[in-house]
Short mmCIF file of C-alpha atoms in Angstrom, two decimals:
data_model
loop_
_atom_site.label_atom_id
_atom_site.label_comp_id
_atom_site.label_asym_id
_atom_site.label_seq_id
_atom_site.Cartn_x
_atom_site.Cartn_y
_atom_site.Cartn_z
CA MET A 262 156.16 269.26 -128.02
CA ARG A 263 157.36 266.06 -129.72
CA ILE A 264 161.17 266.10 -129.76
CA LEU A 265 163.61 263.70 -131.46
CA LEU A 266 167.20 263.70 -130.18
CA GLY A 267 169.89 262.18 -132.37
CA ALA A 268 172.96 260.88 -130.53
CA ASP A 269 175.99 258.83 -131.55
CA THR A 270 176.47 257.82 -127.90
CA PHE A 271 173.79 257.20 -125.29
CA ALA A 272 173.19 255.12 -122.16
CA PRO A 273 174.55 252.64 -121.26
CA ASP A 274 177.62 254.43 -122.70
CA VAL A 275 179.53 256.37 -120.03
CA ASN A 276 180.89 259.68 -121.30
CA GLY A 277 179.98 263.35 -121.12
CA ALA A 278 177.96 263.51 -124.35
CA ALA A 279 175.96 260.38 -123.48
CA ARG A 280 175.23 261.59 -119.97
CA PHE A 281 174.16 265.02 -121.22
CA THR A 282 171.80 263.52 -123.80
CA GLU A 283 170.30 261.25 -121.15
CA ARG A 284 169.71 264.15 -118.76
CA LEU A 285 168.30 266.35 -121.50
CA ALA A 286 165.93 263.62 -122.67
CA THR A 287 164.67 262.67 -119.22
CA GLY A 288 164.47 266.31 -118.14
CA LEU A 289 162.36 267.28 -121.15
CA ALA A 290 160.14 264.23 -120.67
CA GLY A 291 159.69 265.23 -117.04
CA ARG A 292 158.31 268.56 -118.26
CA GLY A 293 155.64 266.81 -120.27
CA HIS A 294 157.25 266.70 -123.71
CA GLU A 295 157.10 263.55 -125.82
CA VAL A 296 160.79 262.69 -126.19
CA HIS A 297 162.39 260.20 -128.57
CA VAL A 298 166.09 259.37 -128.94
CA ALA A 299 167.80 257.82 -131.98
CA ALA A 300 171.09 256.21 -130.95
CA PRO A 301 173.38 253.27 -131.76
CA SER A 302 172.38 249.88 -130.42
CA PRO A 303 174.55 248.75 -127.48
CA ASP A 304 174.42 245.13 -128.68
CA GLY A 305 174.20 245.50 -132.46
CA ALA A 306 170.50 244.84 -133.08
CA ALA A 307 168.07 247.55 -134.11
CA GLY A 308 164.94 248.00 -132.01
CA THR A 309 162.85 250.31 -129.86
CA HIS A 310 162.52 250.37 -126.08
CA ALA A 311 161.42 252.57 -123.21
CA PHE A 312 164.01 254.45 -121.15
CA GLY A 313 161.83 255.75 -118.34
CA ASP A 314 159.44 258.15 -120.04
CA VAL A 315 161.69 258.40 -123.13
CA THR A 316 161.36 256.21 -126.24
CA VAL A 317 164.74 255.09 -127.59
CA HIS A 318 165.10 253.97 -131.20
CA ARG A 319 168.24 251.87 -131.58
CA VAL A 320 170.12 251.93 -134.88
CA ARG A 321 172.00 248.81 -135.95
CA SER A 322 175.63 249.03 -134.80
CA HIS A 323 178.94 247.21 -135.03
CA ARG A 324 181.90 246.82 -132.72
CA TYR A 325 184.66 249.33 -133.37
CA PRO A 326 187.89 247.31 -133.69
CA LEU A 327 190.18 250.03 -132.30
CA HIS A 328 188.22 250.58 -129.06
CA GLU A 329 186.66 247.77 -127.05
CA SER A 330 183.73 249.77 -125.67
CA PHE A 331 182.73 251.73 -128.81
CA ARG A 332 179.87 250.79 -131.10
CA VAL A 333 179.65 252.41 -134.52
CA CYS A 334 176.90 252.61 -137.12
CA LEU A 335 177.64 252.27 -140.82
CA PRO A 336 176.52 255.33 -142.81
CA TRP A 337 174.72 253.31 -145.50
CA GLN A 338 172.67 251.62 -142.77
CA ALA A 339 172.24 254.57 -140.41
CA GLY A 340 171.14 257.04 -143.08
CA PRO A 341 168.00 255.12 -144.11
CA ALA A 342 167.39 254.05 -140.49
CA THR A 343 167.40 257.60 -139.10
CA ALA A 344 165.25 258.83 -141.99
CA ALA A 345 162.73 256.10 -141.16
CA ILE A 346 162.77 257.04 -137.46
CA LEU A 347 162.17 260.69 -138.35
CA ASP A 348 159.28 259.72 -140.62
CA GLU A 349 157.77 257.53 -137.90
CA VAL A 350 158.13 260.03 -135.05
CA ARG A 351 157.33 263.20 -137.05
CA PRO A 352 158.78 265.51 -134.37
CA ALA A 353 158.15 269.21 -133.97
CA VAL A 354 161.93 269.56 -133.75
CA ALA A 355 164.98 267.33 -134.17
CA HIS A 356 168.09 267.95 -132.06
CA VAL A 357 171.37 266.26 -133.01
CA GLN A 358 174.24 265.88 -130.55
CA ALA A 359 176.98 265.07 -133.06
CA HIS A 360 177.83 265.22 -136.75
CA PHE A 361 179.10 261.65 -137.02
CA VAL A 362 176.78 258.91 -138.28
CA VAL A 363 173.45 258.90 -136.43
CA GLY A 364 173.56 262.67 -136.00
CA ARG A 365 174.51 263.17 -139.63
CA GLY A 366 171.78 260.87 -140.89
CA LEU A 367 169.13 262.60 -138.79
CA ALA A 368 170.36 266.08 -139.79
CA VAL A 369 170.23 265.20 -143.49
CA ALA A 370 166.76 263.68 -143.15
CA ALA A 371 165.45 266.63 -141.13
CA SER A 372 166.85 269.10 -143.64
CA ALA A 373 165.29 267.21 -146.55
CA SER A 374 161.87 267.02 -144.88
CA GLY A 375 161.81 270.58 -143.59
CA THR A 376 161.81 269.46 -139.95
CA PRO A 377 163.16 272.20 -137.63
CA LEU A 378 166.70 271.23 -136.63
CA VAL A 379 168.94 272.13 -133.68
CA ALA A 380 172.56 270.95 -133.35
CA THR A 381 174.77 270.83 -130.24
CA ASN A 382 178.53 270.34 -130.48
CA HIS A 383 180.43 268.16 -127.99
CA PHE A 384 183.28 267.49 -130.45
CA MET A 385 186.94 268.39 -130.56
CA PRO A 386 189.28 266.70 -133.06
CA GLU A 387 191.65 265.89 -130.20
CA ASN A 388 189.00 263.60 -128.72
CA LEU A 389 189.26 261.28 -131.71
CA PHE A 390 192.94 261.33 -132.69
CA ALA A 391 193.87 258.50 -130.34
CA HIS A 392 190.80 256.42 -131.23
CA GLY A 393 191.46 256.86 -134.94
CA ARG A 394 195.21 256.42 -134.44
CA VAL A 395 195.96 259.56 -136.42
CA PRO A 396 199.75 260.12 -136.63
CA ALA A 397 200.98 263.42 -135.16
CA PHE A 398 202.15 264.77 -138.52
CA LEU A 399 198.64 264.39 -139.96
CA GLN A 400 196.69 265.81 -137.03
CA ALA A 401 196.62 269.46 -138.16
CA ALA A 402 195.25 268.50 -141.58
CA ALA A 403 192.83 266.01 -140.01
CA SER A 404 191.57 268.71 -137.64
CA ARG A 405 190.84 271.12 -140.49
CA TRP A 406 189.03 268.41 -142.41
CA ALA A 407 186.99 267.43 -139.34
CA TRP A 408 185.80 270.98 -138.78
CA ARG A 409 184.84 271.37 -142.45
CA ASP A 410 182.91 268.11 -142.20
CA LEU A 411 181.10 269.31 -139.08
CA ARG A 412 180.17 272.56 -140.81
CA GLY A 413 178.58 270.61 -143.65
CA VAL A 414 176.27 268.85 -141.19
CA PHE A 415 175.58 271.56 -138.60
CA GLY A 416 175.16 274.19 -141.30
CA ARG A 417 171.74 272.61 -141.96
CA ALA A 418 170.52 273.54 -138.46
CA GLY A 419 168.34 276.50 -137.59
CA ALA A 420 170.26 276.90 -134.31
CA VAL A 421 173.64 275.62 -133.10
CA THR A 422 174.75 275.44 -129.48
CA ALA A 423 177.85 274.47 -127.49
CA PRO A 424 178.26 274.04 -123.71
CA THR A 425 180.44 277.08 -122.87
CA PRO A 426 181.55 280.43 -124.32
CA ARG A 427 184.98 278.90 -124.99
CA ALA A 428 183.35 276.00 -126.84
CA VAL A 429 181.36 278.51 -128.92
CA GLU A 430 184.53 280.45 -129.67
CA LEU A 431 186.26 277.28 -130.85
CA LEU A 432 183.31 276.16 -132.96
CA THR A 433 182.71 279.53 -134.60
CA GLY A 434 186.40 280.15 -135.18
CA SER A 435 186.83 276.74 -136.79
CA THR A 436 183.64 276.64 -138.88
CA GLY A 437 182.25 280.16 -139.16
CA LEU A 438 178.92 278.93 -137.78
CA PRO A 439 177.18 281.21 -135.26
CA ALA A 440 176.37 279.43 -132.01
CA THR A 441 174.92 279.99 -128.56
CA ALA A 442 176.43 278.82 -125.27
CA ILE A 443 174.05 276.63 -123.23
CA SER A 444 175.54 274.77 -120.28
CA CYS A 445 175.04 271.02 -120.08
CA GLY A 446 173.43 271.69 -116.71
CA ILE A 447 173.39 269.66 -113.53
CA ASP A 448 171.02 268.68 -110.73
CA ALA A 449 173.38 269.82 -107.99
CA ALA A 450 171.29 268.64 -105.04
CA ARG A 451 171.94 264.96 -105.71
CA TYR A 452 175.70 265.36 -105.07
CA ALA A 453 175.50 267.18 -101.73
CA GLY A 454 176.42 265.51 -98.44
CA GLY A 455 178.94 262.89 -97.43
CA VAL A 456 182.11 262.96 -95.37
CA GLU A 457 185.53 263.74 -96.83
CA THR A 458 188.34 261.18 -96.67
CA PRO A 459 191.46 263.31 -96.08
CA GLY A 460 194.29 262.89 -98.54
CA THR A 461 192.10 261.51 -101.34
CA VAL A 462 192.30 262.85 -104.91
CA LEU A 463 189.66 261.83 -107.46
CA PHE A 464 189.70 261.67 -111.26
CA VAL A 465 186.60 260.72 -113.26
CA GLY A 466 186.63 260.25 -117.02
CA ARG A 467 187.72 258.18 -119.97
CA LEU A 468 191.21 256.73 -119.69
CA ASP A 469 192.23 258.11 -123.06
CA GLN A 470 195.20 260.12 -124.20
CA GLU A 471 193.72 263.62 -124.03
CA LYS A 472 192.72 263.16 -120.37
CA ARG A 473 196.42 263.21 -119.35
CA VAL A 474 196.01 260.87 -116.38
CA ASP A 475 199.68 259.94 -116.82
CA GLU A 476 200.56 263.48 -115.70
CA LEU A 477 198.33 263.09 -112.65
CA LEU A 478 200.06 259.80 -111.76
CA ARG A 479 203.49 261.44 -112.02
CA ALA A 480 202.27 264.29 -109.83
CA MET A 481 200.91 261.85 -107.24
CA ALA A 482 204.36 260.33 -106.97
CA ALA A 483 205.48 263.72 -105.65
CA VAL A 484 202.65 263.96 -103.08
CA PRO A 485 203.64 261.49 -100.33
CA GLY A 486 200.79 259.83 -98.48
CA ALA A 487 198.07 260.97 -100.88
CA ARG A 488 195.71 258.44 -102.41
CA LEU A 489 194.26 258.58 -105.92
CA GLU A 490 190.91 257.13 -106.98
CA VAL A 491 190.29 256.75 -110.72
CA VAL A 492 186.78 256.19 -112.06
CA GLY A 493 186.49 255.29 -115.74
CA ASP A 494 188.03 253.14 -118.42
CA GLY A 495 189.61 253.54 -121.83
CA THR A 496 192.40 252.78 -124.25
CA GLU A 497 195.25 253.83 -121.92
CA ARG A 498 194.11 251.73 -118.97
CA GLU A 499 196.84 249.09 -119.13
CA ALA A 500 199.62 251.57 -119.90
CA TRP A 501 198.64 253.77 -116.97
CA HIS A 502 198.33 250.78 -114.64
CA ARG A 503 201.91 249.90 -115.57
CA LEU A 504 203.02 253.50 -115.06
CA ALA A 505 201.61 253.53 -111.53
CA GLY A 506 203.69 250.46 -110.78
CA GLU A 507 206.84 251.97 -112.32
CA LEU A 508 206.35 255.12 -110.22
CA GLY A 509 206.02 253.04 -107.05
CA ILE A 510 202.53 254.30 -106.25
CA ALA A 511 200.44 251.26 -107.25
CA ASP A 512 199.42 250.78 -103.62
CA ARG A 513 198.13 254.37 -103.51
CA VAL A 514 195.99 254.21 -106.66
CA VAL A 515 192.53 252.59 -106.80
CA TRP A 516 191.22 251.85 -110.30
CA HIS A 517 187.44 251.55 -110.09
CA GLY A 518 186.63 251.24 -113.79
CA PHE A 519 183.02 252.07 -114.68
CA VAL A 520 180.77 252.38 -111.63
CA SER A 521 177.08 252.84 -110.89
CA GLU A 522 175.63 256.32 -110.49
CA GLU A 523 175.33 255.73 -106.74
CA ASP A 524 178.99 254.72 -106.43
CA LEU A 525 180.05 257.71 -108.54
CA VAL A 526 178.19 260.12 -106.25
CA ALA A 527 179.83 258.43 -103.24
CA ALA A 528 183.28 258.90 -104.81
CA TYR A 529 182.65 262.61 -105.31
CA ARG A 530 181.45 262.99 -101.74
CA ARG A 531 184.45 261.29 -100.12
CA CYS A 532 187.29 262.86 -102.11
CA ALA A 533 189.24 265.79 -100.66
CA VAL A 534 190.23 267.24 -104.05
CA PHE A 535 188.99 266.64 -107.57
CA CYS A 536 191.53 266.78 -110.41
CA MET A 537 190.91 267.23 -114.13
CA PRO A 538 194.21 267.28 -116.09
CA GLY A 539 192.49 266.89 -119.48
CA ILE A 540 193.23 269.35 -122.27
CA ALA A 541 190.17 268.85 -124.49
CA GLU A 542 187.20 269.72 -122.28
CA LEU A 543 184.39 271.72 -123.90
CA GLN A 544 182.78 271.93 -120.45
CA SER A 545 183.62 268.87 -118.30
CA LEU A 546 180.43 267.54 -116.79
CA VAL A 547 182.40 265.52 -114.22
CA THR A 548 184.08 268.70 -112.97
CA LEU A 549 180.63 270.26 -112.54
CA GLU A 550 179.54 267.17 -110.60
CA ALA A 551 182.55 267.36 -108.28
CA MET A 552 181.85 271.06 -107.71
CA ALA A 553 178.23 270.23 -106.89
CA ALA A 554 179.60 267.89 -104.21
CA GLY A 555 181.39 270.88 -102.74
CA LYS A 556 184.92 269.99 -103.77
CA PRO A 557 187.90 272.19 -104.66
CA VAL A 558 189.23 271.47 -108.15
CA VAL A 559 192.75 271.32 -109.55
CA ALA A 560 192.53 271.53 -113.33
CA ALA A 561 194.60 272.16 -116.43
CA ASP A 562 194.47 275.75 -117.67
CA ALA A 563 193.07 274.55 -120.99
CA MET A 564 189.95 274.91 -123.13
CA ALA A 565 186.79 275.49 -121.08
CA LEU A 566 188.09 274.46 -117.63
CA PRO A 567 188.87 278.09 -116.64
CA HIS A 568 185.12 278.80 -117.01
CA LEU A 569 184.60 276.49 -114.02
CA VAL A 570 187.77 276.82 -111.95
CA ARG A 571 188.46 280.30 -110.57
CA PRO A 572 192.02 280.26 -109.18
CA GLY A 573 192.06 281.03 -105.49
CA ARG A 574 188.27 280.96 -105.25
CA ASN A 575 187.19 277.35 -105.86
CA GLY A 576 190.42 275.69 -106.98
CA LEU A 577 193.73 276.02 -108.75
CA LEU A 578 194.80 275.89 -112.41
CA PHE A 579 198.13 274.56 -113.63
CA PRO A 580 199.84 274.86 -117.03
CA PRO A 581 199.04 271.76 -119.11
CA GLY A 582 201.92 269.30 -118.97
CA ASP A 583 203.55 270.93 -115.92
CA VAL A 584 203.66 267.95 -113.55
CA GLU A 585 205.59 269.87 -110.89
CA ALA A 586 202.95 272.64 -110.80
CA LEU A 587 200.18 270.02 -110.63
CA ALA A 588 201.89 268.28 -107.72
CA ALA A 589 202.38 271.60 -105.92
CA SER A 590 198.70 272.47 -106.31
CA LEU A 591 197.64 269.10 -104.92
CA ARG A 592 200.02 269.41 -101.96
CA THR A 593 198.71 272.92 -101.20
CA LEU A 594 195.07 271.87 -101.04
CA LEU A 595 195.56 268.51 -99.36
CA ALA A 596 197.48 270.21 -96.55
CA ASP A 597 194.85 272.86 -95.76
CA GLY A 598 191.39 271.73 -94.68
CA GLY A 599 190.17 275.27 -94.16
CA THR A 600 191.02 276.26 -97.71
CA ARG A 601 189.35 273.11 -99.05
CA ARG A 602 186.14 273.92 -97.18
CA ARG A 603 186.14 277.53 -98.38
CA MET A 604 186.83 276.53 -101.98
CA GLY A 605 184.25 273.74 -101.81
CA ALA A 606 181.59 276.24 -100.77
CA ALA A 607 182.60 278.47 -103.68
CA SER A 608 182.30 275.49 -106.04
CA ARG A 609 178.69 275.04 -104.98
CA GLU A 610 178.03 278.75 -105.56
CA ILE A 611 179.46 278.58 -109.08
CA VAL A 612 177.49 275.43 -109.92
CA ALA A 613 174.28 277.27 -109.08
CA GLY A 614 174.69 279.05 -112.42
CA HIS A 615 174.60 275.70 -114.24
CA SER A 616 171.28 274.30 -113.05
CA LEU A 617 169.61 271.66 -115.18
CA ASP A 618 166.35 273.61 -115.01
CA ALA A 619 168.05 276.61 -116.62
CA THR A 620 169.44 274.35 -119.35
CA LEU A 621 166.01 272.88 -120.05
CA ASP A 622 164.49 276.39 -120.15
CA ALA A 623 167.13 277.46 -122.67
CA PHE A 624 166.59 274.50 -124.99
CA GLU A 625 162.81 274.83 -124.82
CA ALA A 626 163.22 278.43 -125.95
CA VAL A 627 165.55 277.39 -128.80
CA TYR A 628 163.14 274.67 -129.94
CA ALA A 629 160.19 277.07 -129.92
CA ARG A 630 162.15 279.70 -131.85
CA VAL A 631 163.39 277.28 -134.51
CA ALA A 632 159.98 275.64 -134.91
CA ARG A 633 158.29 279.04 -135.19
CA ARG A 634 160.82 280.16 -137.80
CA VAL A 635 160.00 277.13 -139.98
CA GLU A 636 156.25 277.61 -139.55
CA THR A 637 156.42 281.25 -140.65
CA ALA A 638 158.90 280.77 -143.51
CA PRO A 639 157.50 281.93 -146.87
CA VAL A 640 156.52 279.18 -149.27
CA ALA A 641 158.19 279.37 -152.68
CA ALA A 642 155.83 279.91 -155.61
#
């Protein structure tokens, strides 16, 4: 099958949606499909290049002034560009990963041409409020508008998916669109192995407001002797560096920034506990990766994280914003190696239900169903 994925973020970007699209594309190509990706250019210029066995079509992009690592495409440029890519590739199915600019352009073009269309949602309004600098008093109205906008794009699709049942519940409740839960999936074997460094807590993710790393730093101040490793970068980097100094824990926090895949796997393997304090996780691919490495997880009891973290089995949940409860959970696990080993084994068992092969199977079935539905649709007289 010839498949065209539309993404508003893709490698070399480092975030959950980009990593999922990369794994989906390479996984499908590995199964013999002809896979193309339309995505923003990382340097501004349009062009086409090979990404392993995947062909990537880059759409002209521009630096986003409010975020140093974001590239954005202008709608009046991306619309014609994605339509041209669709016309060139002529896929059996198009699959958009967002409703923003590239995804929107591809969805509109696919709808107009009768190309079977699938849409996957990785979006929550909270993910963008800080980047768009939306004042608190406008956020409720902005959220309603954002969901209406998403419905206008994803409503064109023959099938809509989201990574977890909670993500489906949010999407359907906010837009009325029916959707199916398909996990982002993970190749768990690559994370196995390594030796734990006792007393080490790991966070991986964007250093942006909704990730609540400030709460983790405050909790670490109440866990004497523990060491925190932070992998990732974002808009709150400098503020949180300053906070670590103000809390007197700067010597116990290592800020790695963006790292290679090999270094990321090594960080998962050596940590004693993985922590995800974020409140806007539709699945949390990094939590899945830590679980694949056999780690217990301390996570906020928010959004989809309870789908992954089973209290007492493979980790602990804490009420979002409750720094004291977060610190207590970290102290409990860091002090008990036997519990960490038991919970780490349970993490691996849970991850087995999120295999990348199962995800690829599910999307292949969706593609075949949507393509078949278009082929058998009656032709108007």
